[in-house]
Coordinates of C-alpha atoms in Angstrom, one line a residue:
Chain A
M1 CA -32.3 -21.7 -6.1
G2 CA -29.8 -24.4 -5.1
I3 CA -30.1 -26.9 -8.2
L4 CA -27.3 -26.4 -10.5
T5 CA -28.5 -25.2 -13.7
S6 CA -26.6 -23.7 -16.5
M7 CA -25.4 -20.3 -16.6
L8 CA -22.9 -17.8 -18.7
A9 CA -19.2 -17.6 -17.3
V10 CA -16.0 -16.0 -18.7
H11 CA -12.9 -18.5 -20.1
L12 CA -9.7 -17.1 -20.2
E13 CA -7.3 -19.3 -21.5
N14 CA -3.6 -18.8 -23.8
G15 CA -4.6 -15.1 -24.4
R16 CA -8.3 -15.6 -25.7
V17 CA -11.3 -14.7 -24.4
E18 CA -14.3 -16.4 -25.0
M19 CA -17.7 -17.6 -22.9
R20 CA -19.0 -20.8 -21.7
D21 CA -21.8 -22.3 -20.2
Q22 CA -21.1 -24.0 -17.2
P23 CA -22.7 -25.2 -14.3
R24 CA -23.8 -22.8 -11.4
P25 CA -21.3 -23.6 -8.7
P26 CA -21.9 -25.1 -6.0
R27 CA -21.4 -23.2 -2.5
P28 CA -19.5 -25.2 0.1
E29 CA -20.3 -24.3 3.8
G30 CA -19.3 -21.0 4.5
F31 CA -20.2 -19.5 1.1
A32 CA -22.2 -17.4 -0.2
L33 CA -24.0 -17.5 -4.3
I34 CA -23.8 -14.3 -5.5
R35 CA -25.2 -13.4 -8.4
L36 CA -23.4 -10.8 -10.4
L37 CA -24.5 -7.4 -11.2
C38 CA -21.5 -6.0 -12.2
G39 CA -18.1 -6.4 -12.8
G40 CA -15.2 -4.4 -14.0
I41 CA -12.0 -5.2 -16.2
C42 CA -8.8 -4.4 -14.4
N43 CA -5.6 -4.0 -15.8
T44 CA -4.5 -7.6 -13.5
D45 CA -6.9 -8.9 -15.7
L46 CA -5.0 -8.1 -19.6
E47 CA -2.0 -9.0 -17.6
L48 CA -3.8 -12.5 -17.2
Q49 CA -4.5 -12.8 -20.4
R50 CA -1.1 -11.3 -21.8
G51 CA 0.2 -15.0 -19.6
Y52 CA 0.9 -13.7 -16.2
Y53 CA 0.5 -16.7 -13.5
S54 CA 0.0 -18.5 -16.3
F55 CA -4.0 -18.3 -16.1
A56 CA -6.9 -20.2 -17.7
G57 CA -9.8 -20.2 -16.1
T58 CA -12.9 -17.4 -15.0
P59 CA -11.0 -13.9 -14.6
G60 CA -12.7 -10.8 -12.4
H61 CA -12.0 -9.9 -8.8
E62 CA -14.1 -6.3 -9.0
F63 CA -17.8 -7.0 -8.5
V64 CA -21.2 -6.1 -6.9
G65 CA -23.1 -9.1 -6.9
E66 CA -26.5 -9.7 -4.8
V67 CA -26.5 -12.6 -2.3
I68 CA -28.7 -15.7 -3.6
E69 CA -27.8 -18.2 -1.1
A70 CA -26.1 -18.1 1.9
D71 CA -25.1 -20.0 5.5
S72 CA -26.5 -16.7 7.5
P73 CA -30.0 -16.0 5.7
A74 CA -29.2 -12.1 7.0
W75 CA -26.9 -12.0 3.7
V76 CA -30.0 -13.0 1.6
G77 CA -31.0 -10.3 -1.0
R78 CA -28.4 -8.5 -0.1
R79 CA -26.3 -6.5 -2.2
V80 CA -22.4 -7.1 -1.3
V81 CA -19.0 -6.2 -2.6
G82 CA -15.9 -9.4 -1.8
E83 CA -12.7 -8.8 -0.3
I84 CA -10.7 -10.7 -3.3
N85 CA -7.5 -13.1 -0.5
L86 CA -9.7 -15.8 0.6
A87 CA -7.5 -16.6 3.8
C88 CA -7.2 -19.7 5.6
G89 CA -8.4 -18.0 8.5
A90 CA -5.9 -19.5 11.0
C91 CA -2.5 -19.0 9.7
E92 CA 0.0 -16.2 11.7
W93 CA -1.0 -13.9 9.3
C94 CA -4.6 -14.2 9.3
R95 CA -4.5 -13.9 12.4
R96 CA -3.1 -10.9 12.8
G97 CA -5.8 -9.4 10.4
L98 CA -3.7 -9.5 7.4
G99 CA -4.9 -12.4 5.2
R100 CA -4.3 -10.4 2.1
H101 CA -0.9 -12.1 3.0
C102 CA -2.2 -15.5 3.9
P103 CA 0.2 -18.4 2.4
R104 CA -2.3 -20.7 2.2
R105 CA -4.5 -17.8 0.5
T106 CA -6.4 -18.3 -3.4
V107 CA -7.6 -15.2 -5.1
L108 CA -11.1 -14.6 -6.6
G109 CA -10.2 -15.0 -10.0
I110 CA -6.3 -14.7 -10.3
V111 CA -5.1 -17.7 -8.2
N112 CA -7.2 -21.0 -7.9
H113 CA -10.2 -19.4 -7.3
P114 CA -12.5 -18.7 -10.3
G115 CA -13.2 -15.3 -10.8
A116 CA -16.4 -13.1 -10.6
F117 CA -17.4 -13.1 -15.0
R118 CA -20.1 -15.3 -14.6
E119 CA -23.5 -15.2 -14.2
Y120 CA -23.2 -16.9 -10.3
L121 CA -19.5 -16.9 -8.2
T122 CA -19.3 -18.1 -5.0
L123 CA -17.1 -16.1 -1.9
P124 CA -16.8 -17.3 2.0
E125 CA -19.5 -15.0 3.7
R126 CA -16.3 -13.6 5.4
N127 CA -15.2 -11.9 2.8
L128 CA -18.4 -9.9 2.0
H129 CA -19.5 -6.5 2.5
A130 CA -22.5 -5.1 2.3
L131 CA -23.4 -2.5 0.7
P132 CA -25.8 1.0 1.5
D133 CA -29.2 1.6 -0.5
A134 CA -27.6 5.0 -1.6
L135 CA -24.2 3.6 -3.4
P136 CA -25.0 3.3 -6.6
T137 CA -23.2 -0.6 -8.3
E138 CA -21.3 1.3 -11.0
R139 CA -19.8 3.6 -8.0
A140 CA -19.5 0.5 -5.2
V141 CA -17.3 -1.9 -8.4
F142 CA -14.5 0.5 -7.7
V143 CA -14.3 -0.6 -4.4
E144 CA -11.4 -3.0 -4.9
P145 CA -9.4 -0.4 -7.0
L146 CA -9.9 2.1 -4.7
A147 CA -8.5 -0.2 -1.6
A148 CA -5.8 -0.9 -3.4
A149 CA -5.1 2.9 -3.5
C150 CA -5.8 3.9 -0.1
E151 CA -3.3 1.0 1.0
I152 CA -1.5 3.6 0.6
L153 CA -2.5 5.7 3.2
D154 CA -2.1 2.3 6.0
Q155 CA 1.6 1.7 4.5
V156 CA 3.1 4.8 4.6
A157 CA 2.7 8.0 7.2
L158 CA 1.8 10.7 5.1
P159 CA 2.4 13.5 7.1
C160 CA -0.7 16.4 6.9
S161 CA -0.8 18.2 3.3
A162 CA 2.3 15.7 2.0
E163 CA 3.4 16.7 -1.8
I164 CA 2.9 13.6 -4.0
A165 CA 3.8 12.9 -7.3
V166 CA 2.3 10.4 -8.9
L167 CA 3.6 8.8 -11.8
G168 CA 0.7 7.4 -14.2
D169 CA -2.4 8.5 -15.6
G170 CA -3.8 4.9 -16.1
K171 CA -6.9 3.4 -14.0
L172 CA -4.7 2.5 -11.3
G173 CA -2.6 6.4 -11.0
L174 CA -6.0 8.1 -11.4
L175 CA -7.7 6.3 -8.4
I176 CA -4.2 7.3 -6.9
A177 CA -4.1 10.7 -7.2
L178 CA -7.9 10.9 -6.6
V179 CA -7.7 9.2 -3.3
L180 CA -4.6 11.1 -2.3
N181 CA -6.3 14.9 -3.4
A182 CA -9.7 13.7 -0.7
Y183 CA -7.1 13.2 1.9
G184 CA -6.0 16.6 1.5
H185 CA -2.8 16.2 -0.2
H186 CA -1.2 17.8 -2.5
V187 CA -1.0 15.7 -6.1
H188 CA 1.1 16.2 -8.9
Q189 CA 0.0 13.7 -11.4
F190 CA 2.6 13.5 -14.2
G191 CA 0.7 11.3 -16.9
R192 CA 0.6 11.4 -21.1
H193 CA -2.8 11.0 -21.9
A194 CA -4.4 14.8 -21.7
E195 CA -7.9 13.5 -21.0
K196 CA -7.0 11.5 -18.6
L197 CA -5.5 13.4 -16.3
E198 CA -8.3 16.5 -16.8
I199 CA -10.3 13.5 -14.5
A200 CA -8.0 14.3 -11.9
R201 CA -7.4 17.9 -12.5
R202 CA -11.4 18.7 -12.0
A203 CA -10.5 16.9 -9.2
G204 CA -8.1 19.3 -7.9
V205 CA -5.2 17.7 -8.0
T206 CA -2.2 19.6 -10.6
T207 CA -1.6 17.8 -13.6
E208 CA 1.2 17.7 -16.2
A209 CA 2.1 16.3 -19.1
A210 CA 4.6 13.4 -18.7
G211 CA 6.6 14.3 -22.2
G212 CA 9.3 16.7 -21.3
T213 CA 12.1 16.2 -18.4
L214 CA 10.9 15.3 -15.4
P215 CA 12.0 17.3 -12.2
D216 CA 14.8 15.6 -10.4
M217 CA 14.7 14.8 -6.0
A218 CA 12.3 16.9 -6.3
Y219 CA 9.1 15.2 -4.3
D220 CA 9.9 13.1 -1.1
W221 CA 6.7 11.0 -2.1
V222 CA 6.6 9.0 -5.2
V223 CA 4.4 6.7 -6.0
D224 CA 4.7 4.8 -10.0
A225 CA 1.9 3.6 -10.8
T226 CA 3.7 3.9 -14.7
G227 CA 3.2 -0.1 -15.0
S228 CA 6.3 0.2 -16.8
P229 CA 10.0 -0.5 -15.4
E230 CA 11.5 3.3 -16.5
G231 CA 8.8 4.3 -14.0
L232 CA 10.5 2.8 -11.5
R233 CA 13.3 4.2 -12.5
Q234 CA 12.2 7.7 -13.0
A235 CA 10.4 8.1 -10.0
V236 CA 13.8 6.8 -7.9
R237 CA 15.4 10.3 -9.9
M238 CA 12.4 12.8 -8.7
T239 CA 12.4 11.0 -4.8
R240 CA 14.3 14.3 -2.4
P241 CA 16.9 12.0 -0.3
R242 CA 15.1 10.3 2.6
G243 CA 12.1 10.6 0.6
T244 CA 10.0 7.6 -0.3
V245 CA 8.9 5.7 -3.6
I246 CA 5.5 3.8 -3.7
L247 CA 5.8 0.8 -5.7
K248 CA 2.1 0.2 -7.9
S249 CA 2.5 -1.5 -10.8
T250 CA 3.6 -4.4 -11.3
V251 CA 6.2 -5.1 -13.7
H252 CA 7.2 -8.8 -15.2
G253 CA 11.0 -9.9 -15.2
L254 CA 14.1 -7.5 -13.7
V255 CA 13.5 -4.5 -13.8
G256 CA 17.2 -2.4 -14.0
V257 CA 17.2 -0.3 -10.5
D258 CA 20.1 1.7 -9.7
T259 CA 20.6 1.0 -6.1
A260 CA 23.2 3.9 -5.9
P261 CA 21.4 7.1 -5.7
V262 CA 19.1 4.7 -3.8
I263 CA 21.6 3.8 -0.9
V264 CA 23.5 7.8 -1.2
N265 CA 20.1 8.7 -0.9
E266 CA 18.4 6.4 1.3
I267 CA 15.4 6.4 -0.3
T268 CA 12.9 3.7 1.0
L269 CA 10.4 1.9 -1.7
V270 CA 7.8 0.7 -0.7
G271 CA 5.7 -2.7 -2.7
S272 CA 1.5 -1.7 -2.5
R273 CA -0.3 -4.3 -3.4
C274 CA -4.4 -4.5 -2.6
G275 CA -6.1 -2.7 0.7
R276 CA -8.9 -3.2 3.2
F277 CA -12.1 -2.2 1.8
E278 CA -13.3 -0.3 4.7
P279 CA -11.7 3.2 4.1
A280 CA -12.7 2.7 0.2
L281 CA -16.0 1.8 1.3
D282 CA -16.4 4.8 3.1
L283 CA -15.4 7.2 0.4
L284 CA -17.2 5.7 -2.1
S285 CA -20.6 5.8 0.1
R286 CA -19.8 9.7 1.1
N287 CA -18.3 10.4 -2.5
L288 CA -15.4 11.6 -2.4
V289 CA -13.9 10.4 -5.0
P290 CA -15.3 10.7 -8.5
V291 CA -14.6 7.0 -9.6
E292 CA -17.8 7.0 -12.2
E293 CA -16.0 9.0 -14.2
L294 CA -13.5 6.7 -15.2
I295 CA -16.3 4.3 -16.7
S296 CA -15.3 4.5 -20.6
E297 CA -17.7 1.5 -21.4
R298 CA -20.7 -0.5 -20.5
L299 CA -20.9 -4.1 -22.1
P300 CA -23.4 -7.0 -21.1
L301 CA -21.3 -9.9 -19.9
A302 CA -22.1 -11.9 -22.7
D303 CA -19.9 -9.4 -24.7
A304 CA -17.1 -9.9 -22.2
P305 CA -14.7 -11.2 -25.4
R306 CA -15.3 -7.5 -27.1
A307 CA -15.2 -5.8 -23.3
F308 CA -11.6 -7.3 -22.9
E309 CA -10.4 -6.1 -26.7
R310 CA -11.7 -2.7 -26.1
A311 CA -10.3 -2.7 -22.5
A312 CA -7.0 -3.0 -23.6
Q313 CA -7.0 0.1 -26.2
K314 CA -5.3 2.9 -25.6
G315 CA -7.0 6.3 -24.1
V316 CA -10.1 3.7 -22.5
L317 CA -10.2 3.4 -18.5
K318 CA -13.0 1.4 -16.5
V319 CA -14.8 -1.2 -18.9
L320 CA -17.8 -2.5 -17.3
L321 CA -19.4 -5.9 -17.8
R322 CA -23.2 -5.9 -16.6
E323 CA -26.0 -8.6 -16.2
Chain B
M1 CA 53.7 25.2 12.7
G2 CA 51.3 26.9 10.0
I3 CA 54.1 27.2 8.0
L4 CA 54.0 26.0 4.5
T5 CA 56.4 22.7 5.1
S6 CA 55.9 19.4 2.9
M7 CA 54.5 16.3 4.0
L8 CA 53.4 12.9 2.3
A9 CA 50.0 12.0 0.8
V10 CA 48.9 9.1 -0.7
H11 CA 47.5 9.6 -4.2
L12 CA 45.2 7.7 -6.3
E13 CA 44.4 8.0 -10.4
N14 CA 43.8 5.4 -12.9
G15 CA 43.3 2.7 -10.7
R16 CA 46.8 3.4 -9.5
V17 CA 48.0 4.1 -5.7
E18 CA 51.3 6.0 -5.1
M19 CA 52.8 8.1 -2.3
R20 CA 54.1 12.1 -3.2
D21 CA 55.3 15.0 -1.0
Q22 CA 53.1 17.5 -1.4
P23 CA 52.8 20.9 0.6
R24 CA 51.1 20.7 3.7
P25 CA 47.7 22.0 3.8
P26 CA 46.1 25.7 4.3
R27 CA 44.1 25.7 7.0
P28 CA 41.3 28.1 6.2
E29 CA 38.5 29.9 8.8
G30 CA 36.6 27.7 10.8
F31 CA 39.1 24.2 9.4
A32 CA 41.0 22.7 12.0
L33 CA 44.5 21.3 10.6
I34 CA 44.9 17.0 12.3
R35 CA 47.8 15.2 12.7
L36 CA 46.8 12.0 10.9
L37 CA 47.1 8.5 13.6
C38 CA 45.5 6.2 12.0
G39 CA 43.7 5.2 8.8
G40 CA 41.2 2.9 8.0
I41 CA 40.7 1.5 4.2
C42 CA 37.2 1.2 3.7
N43 CA 35.4 -1.1 0.1
T44 CA 34.3 2.3 -0.7
D45 CA 38.6 3.5 -1.0
L46 CA 38.7 0.7 -3.1
E47 CA 36.0 1.2 -5.3
L48 CA 37.3 4.5 -5.7
Q49 CA 40.5 2.7 -6.9
R50 CA 38.3 1.2 -9.5
G51 CA 37.2 4.3 -11.1
Y52 CA 34.0 4.9 -8.7
Y53 CA 33.2 8.9 -8.8
S54 CA 36.4 8.9 -11.7
F55 CA 38.0 9.5 -8.4
A56 CA 42.2 11.4 -8.6
G57 CA 43.7 12.5 -5.5
T58 CA 43.7 11.6 -2.2
P59 CA 41.5 9.2 -0.9
G60 CA 40.9 8.0 3.2
H61 CA 37.4 9.2 4.9
E62 CA 38.2 6.4 8.1
F63 CA 40.2 8.0 10.5
V64 CA 41.8 9.5 13.9
G65 CA 44.4 12.6 14.1
E66 CA 45.5 14.8 16.6
V67 CA 44.4 18.8 16.3
I68 CA 47.7 20.9 15.2
E69 CA 45.8 24.3 14.8
A70 CA 42.4 24.9 15.0
D71 CA 40.3 28.7 15.9
S72 CA 39.2 27.1 19.3
P73 CA 42.3 26.8 20.9
A74 CA 40.2 24.4 23.5
W75 CA 40.7 21.7 20.4
V76 CA 44.5 22.0 20.0
G77 CA 46.3 18.9 20.8
R78 CA 43.0 17.0 21.2
R79 CA 42.5 13.5 19.4
V80 CA 40.0 13.4 17.2
V81 CA 37.6 11.7 14.7
G82 CA 35.8 14.0 12.4
E83 CA 32.2 13.5 10.3
I84 CA 33.3 13.5 6.8
N85 CA 30.3 15.1 5.0
L86 CA 31.5 18.8 4.9
A87 CA 28.0 20.8 4.5
C88 CA 27.0 24.1 3.6
G89 CA 25.2 24.4 7.2
A90 CA 22.5 26.7 6.4
C91 CA 20.2 24.4 3.5
E92 CA 17.2 23.0 4.5
W93 CA 18.7 19.7 5.4
C94 CA 21.3 21.1 7.4
R95 CA 18.6 23.0 9.2
R96 CA 17.1 19.7 9.5
G97 CA 20.5 18.7 11.2
L98 CA 20.9 16.3 7.7
G99 CA 24.2 17.9 6.6
R100 CA 24.5 14.2 5.7
H101 CA 22.8 15.1 2.9
C102 CA 23.2 18.5 2.2
P103 CA 22.9 18.8 -1.6
R104 CA 26.3 21.4 -1.5
R105 CA 28.5 19.1 1.0
T106 CA 31.3 17.2 -0.4
V107 CA 32.9 14.7 0.9
L108 CA 35.9 13.7 3.0
G109 CA 38.2 11.8 0.6
I110 CA 35.3 11.1 -1.9
V111 CA 33.7 13.9 -3.6
N112 CA 36.3 17.3 -3.5
H113 CA 38.1 17.3 -0.3
P114 CA 41.6 15.7 -0.2
G115 CA 41.0 12.4 2.2
A116 CA 42.8 11.8 5.7
F117 CA 45.7 9.4 3.8
R118 CA 48.3 11.9 4.0
E119 CA 50.5 13.1 6.9
Y120 CA 47.5 16.7 7.8
L121 CA 45.0 16.7 7.0
T122 CA 41.8 19.7 7.0
L123 CA 38.1 19.3 8.1
P124 CA 36.3 22.0 9.8
E125 CA 35.9 22.1 13.8
R126 CA 32.0 21.4 13.4
N127 CA 32.6 18.0 12.0
L128 CA 35.2 16.7 14.7
H129 CA 34.3 14.7 17.8
A130 CA 37.0 14.2 20.8
L131 CA 38.1 11.1 21.6
P132 CA 37.5 10.1 25.4
D133 CA 41.3 9.6 26.5
A134 CA 41.0 5.7 27.9
L135 CA 39.2 5.1 23.9
P136 CA 42.3 3.4 22.3
T137 CA 42.6 5.0 18.6
E138 CA 42.8 1.4 16.8
R139 CA 38.8 1.0 18.4
A140 CA 38.2 4.6 17.4
V141 CA 39.3 4.3 14.1
F142 CA 36.3 2.0 13.3
V143 CA 33.9 4.8 14.2
E144 CA 32.8 6.1 10.7
P145 CA 31.6 2.5 9.5
L146 CA 30.3 1.5 12.8
A147 CA 28.2 4.5 12.5
A148 CA 27.6 3.0 8.6
A149 CA 26.0 -0.1 10.5
C150 CA 24.3 2.1 13.6
E151 CA 22.3 4.0 10.9
I152 CA 20.0 1.1 10.7
L153 CA 18.9 1.7 14.1
D154 CA 17.8 5.6 13.4
Q155 CA 16.0 4.2 9.5
V156 CA 14.1 1.5 10.7
A157 CA 12.5 0.5 13.6
L158 CA 12.9 -2.6 14.9
P159 CA 10.7 -4.1 17.6
C160 CA 12.6 -5.2 20.1
S161 CA 14.9 -8.7 19.8
A162 CA 14.2 -8.8 16.5
E163 CA 15.3 -11.7 14.3
I164 CA 17.7 -10.3 11.7
A165 CA 19.3 -11.5 8.6
V166 CA 22.4 -10.1 7.5
L167 CA 23.6 -10.9 4.1
G168 CA 27.8 -10.9 4.0
D169 CA 30.7 -11.4 6.0
G170 CA 32.5 -8.3 4.6
K171 CA 34.1 -5.6 6.7
L172 CA 30.3 -3.6 6.8
G173 CA 28.2 -7.0 6.8
L174 CA 30.5 -7.7 10.3
L175 CA 30.0 -4.7 11.6
I176 CA 26.3 -4.5 11.0
A177 CA 26.2 -7.6 12.5
L178 CA 28.1 -6.9 15.6
V179 CA 25.8 -3.0 15.9
L180 CA 22.5 -5.2 16.0
N181 CA 23.7 -8.1 18.2
A182 CA 25.0 -5.6 20.6
Y183 CA 21.6 -3.7 20.9
G184 CA 20.2 -6.7 22.0
H185 CA 18.7 -8.4 18.3
H186 CA 18.9 -11.8 17.0
V187 CA 21.4 -11.2 14.2
H188 CA 21.4 -14.6 11.2
Q189 CA 25.1 -13.5 9.4
F190 CA 25.1 -15.6 5.9
G191 CA 28.5 -15.8 4.7
R192 CA 30.5 -17.3 2.9
H193 CA 34.6 -17.3 4.8
A194 CA 34.5 -19.6 7.6
E195 CA 36.9 -17.2 9.7
K196 CA 35.5 -13.8 9.7
L197 CA 31.3 -15.4 10.5
E198 CA 33.7 -16.4 13.2
I199 CA 34.4 -12.8 15.0
A200 CA 30.5 -12.2 14.4
R201 CA 30.0 -15.8 16.1
R202 CA 32.0 -14.9 19.1
A203 CA 30.4 -12.1 19.8
G204 CA 27.5 -14.2 19.8
V205 CA 25.7 -14.1 16.7
T206 CA 24.0 -17.1 15.4
T207 CA 26.9 -18.1 11.7
E208 CA 25.5 -19.8 8.9
A209 CA 27.8 -20.7 5.7
A210 CA 25.8 -19.2 2.2
G211 CA 26.8 -21.6 0.4
G212 CA 23.7 -24.0 0.0
T213 CA 20.2 -22.8 -1.1
L214 CA 18.8 -19.8 1.7
P215 CA 15.6 -19.9 3.6
D216 CA 12.6 -18.4 1.8
M217 CA 10.7 -15.5 3.2
A218 CA 12.4 -16.2 6.5
Y219 CA 12.4 -13.2 7.7
D220 CA 11.0 -9.6 8.8
W221 CA 14.0 -8.0 8.2
V222 CA 16.9 -8.3 6.3
V223 CA 20.4 -6.6 5.3
D224 CA 22.2 -6.6 2.1
A225 CA 25.9 -5.7 2.9
T226 CA 26.8 -8.1 0.5
G227 CA 27.8 -5.5 -2.4
S228 CA 26.8 -7.9 -5.2
P229 CA 23.5 -7.8 -7.1
E230 CA 22.7 -11.5 -6.7
G231 CA 22.1 -10.4 -2.9
L232 CA 20.0 -7.7 -3.2
R233 CA 17.9 -10.0 -5.1
Q234 CA 18.3 -12.9 -2.0
A235 CA 17.6 -10.6 0.0
V236 CA 14.0 -10.1 -1.3
R237 CA 14.0 -13.5 -1.6
M238 CA 14.5 -14.1 1.8
T239 CA 11.9 -11.4 3.7
R240 CA 8.7 -12.2 4.5
P241 CA 5.2 -10.4 3.2
R242 CA 5.4 -6.7 4.7
G243 CA 8.6 -7.4 5.9
T244 CA 11.9 -5.1 5.2
V245 CA 14.8 -5.2 3.2
I246 CA 18.0 -3.1 4.2
L247 CA 20.3 -1.9 1.2
K248 CA 23.8 -1.0 2.7
S249 CA 25.7 -2.4 0.3
T250 CA 26.1 -0.3 -3.9
V251 CA 26.5 -1.8 -6.3
H252 CA 27.5 0.5 -9.8
G253 CA 25.2 0.2 -12.6
L254 CA 21.6 -1.1 -13.7
V255 CA 20.7 -4.0 -10.8
G256 CA 18.1 -6.4 -12.1
V257 CA 15.6 -6.6 -9.3
D258 CA 12.2 -8.8 -9.8
T259 CA 9.8 -5.7 -8.6
A260 CA 6.8 -8.7 -8.1
P261 CA 7.2 -10.4 -5.5
V262 CA 8.4 -6.7 -4.1
I263 CA 5.0 -5.5 -4.5
V264 CA 2.9 -8.9 -3.9
N265 CA 4.6 -9.1 -0.9
E266 CA 4.8 -5.7 -0.3
I267 CA 8.5 -5.8 0.8
T268 CA 9.9 -2.4 1.6
L269 CA 13.6 -1.6 0.4
V270 CA 15.6 0.9 2.9
G271 CA 18.2 2.8 1.2
S272 CA 21.2 3.4 4.0
R273 CA 24.4 5.3 3.8
C274 CA 26.5 7.6 6.6
G275 CA 25.6 7.9 10.2
R276 CA 25.6 9.7 13.4
F277 CA 29.3 9.7 15.1
E278 CA 27.3 9.8 18.4
P279 CA 26.2 6.1 18.7
A280 CA 29.4 4.7 17.7
L281 CA 31.5 6.4 19.6
D282 CA 29.2 5.5 22.3
L283 CA 29.4 1.9 21.5
L284 CA 33.0 2.4 21.4
S285 CA 33.8 3.7 24.6
R286 CA 32.0 1.2 25.9
N287 CA 33.3 -1.4 24.4
L288 CA 30.1 -2.8 23.3
V289 CA 31.8 -3.9 19.7
P290 CA 34.9 -6.1 19.6
V291 CA 35.9 -4.4 16.6
E292 CA 39.9 -4.8 16.6
E293 CA 39.4 -8.1 15.8
L294 CA 38.0 -7.2 12.7
I295 CA 41.9 -5.6 12.3
S296 CA 43.8 -7.1 9.6
E297 CA 46.6 -5.8 9.1
R298 CA 48.9 -2.4 10.2
L299 CA 51.3 -0.7 7.7
P300 CA 52.7 3.0 7.8
L301 CA 51.1 5.3 5.7
A302 CA 54.6 5.4 3.1
D303 CA 53.4 1.8 2.6
A304 CA 49.4 2.7 0.9
P305 CA 50.3 1.4 -2.6
R306 CA 51.1 -2.4 -0.6
A307 CA 47.7 -1.4 2.3
F308 CA 45.8 -1.3 -0.9
E309 CA 46.6 -4.7 -2.2
R310 CA 46.6 -6.3 1.0
A311 CA 43.0 -4.6 1.8
A312 CA 41.8 -5.9 -1.7
Q313 CA 42.9 -9.4 -1.1
K314 CA 40.2 -12.4 -0.7
G315 CA 39.9 -12.8 3.3
V316 CA 41.5 -9.8 4.4
L317 CA 39.4 -6.8 6.5
K318 CA 40.4 -4.2 7.9
V319 CA 43.9 -2.9 6.9
L320 CA 45.1 0.1 8.8
L321 CA 47.5 3.3 7.7
R322 CA 49.7 4.2 10.8
E323 CA 52.2 7.8 11.4

């Protein structure tokens, strides 16, 4: 332990994913050294591969690991997940408990901090959450994307038993539908993939194939998780006057939005990104969201190049990288 | 009274404004027949002239008039302003007190109800607000655009003494800055016209010429009243994480919006249109907003074609049509 030895790491650059031998990372003060148990490939990882953020390095921000070394001995040996934003801890945002918006933050596997897709990673101890023994690793690896879904509930005050449309049936769309459904809301999910929608349907979500014409001005709450510019325009059309559209999927470059109905119908658009881990951990611990059904494939870390290929294929949901 | 006699009316069609002799409108049950005392030309009127809504007919929705005939004799002889949305009164929206969003509404001088720029107009009695004797007509004629400015305060929960950026120094931008200032907020108004900004500055607003570079991520609250696609993009750039942009100016067609910062910084965009008349009447009655300083010119109704020309000229603020 603590000796700089070699390890396997995913390296992403210019659209290529390859495996590299790297020295095990040094552990700065306040940080934990964590051994990867399981990683999840997210759409953001695929976007980094497509050139987003001009990323070069080790991606990966969805993970479960085991603490190998830490300042506080209590962490050692614990199975953990970790908040992905490394905040300064001192600025106005951090003082408000909003380190996720710290302007000096780095972000695990996305912005200036090497990611989790390597045998050993480091994160500040304050970013860690210990996992209950009863929570399986392959369920816990969903805590980060599930927190992003829960963020909606932290941002907008949904009335009890709200009727909500969710556009898109990718991983994030499904997690959003499942979370809102778990909280007692009436979710109508619109998507293009019958087999993906089936996961939500089994949990109690009303699902609809998005092929035909979608209802105009029909919902007070619409979540766009399509990842397409047309999705946002569609979401605006489906929203009733005074309603709210939650923007959950990043589209790069300018998106053409018809602002006239936004203003005439006084629609609110809410951008939504990462969320607190606590409610997501709670949902997973109580097994209220069947996240395991989203797992399409498991591959060893050494097969990351193939895992990225698989994750980008149509119809594939979550691809996990295992130790 | 009540006999169909001739009257002068503005007619707008294919971009042309002309005066026509028309029969005085019949008064349906529940409606008041109102003699025009003063009308105000709004940017929406100029947009109708440019082809918005393929409008053809009599425009005008900012007015003060005198009731000539009504079902309830108490109205007769009263000086009034009138809500511009003619709502059905029976639907879900109307029952919620949101007739401004009634899907069956017509809109005075905008959608399927002839406007106020004629010697006699009709409006439902329930749309009317009687004016206190002490409230001058040329102040009261601002109640409709001032209500649109007040709408912001009905839609978003501004904290006490909030710091708010207002982009744009046209009529609506000035009214918004003046209203927010009257409610104790710290308003920073950015505009291109020193003489227009001066009106806000005298009332206590901090004003800045918008020529140079504007501050990035500097405000929790930003109002876009520029009427330009660039204004919305600028507003998003100026907003801090978790901040709110209020969209107050209609731009026709698709507006290119960079959704990445909206999502990454979790910005909320709120479309905002018409407002309740009550708070606007209250502000005007207490003379808390120096609206008269926005009057650039007064012309008789018969000179409406010239008045429209003047209103469209650079540097001109409110042009009034007088009886």
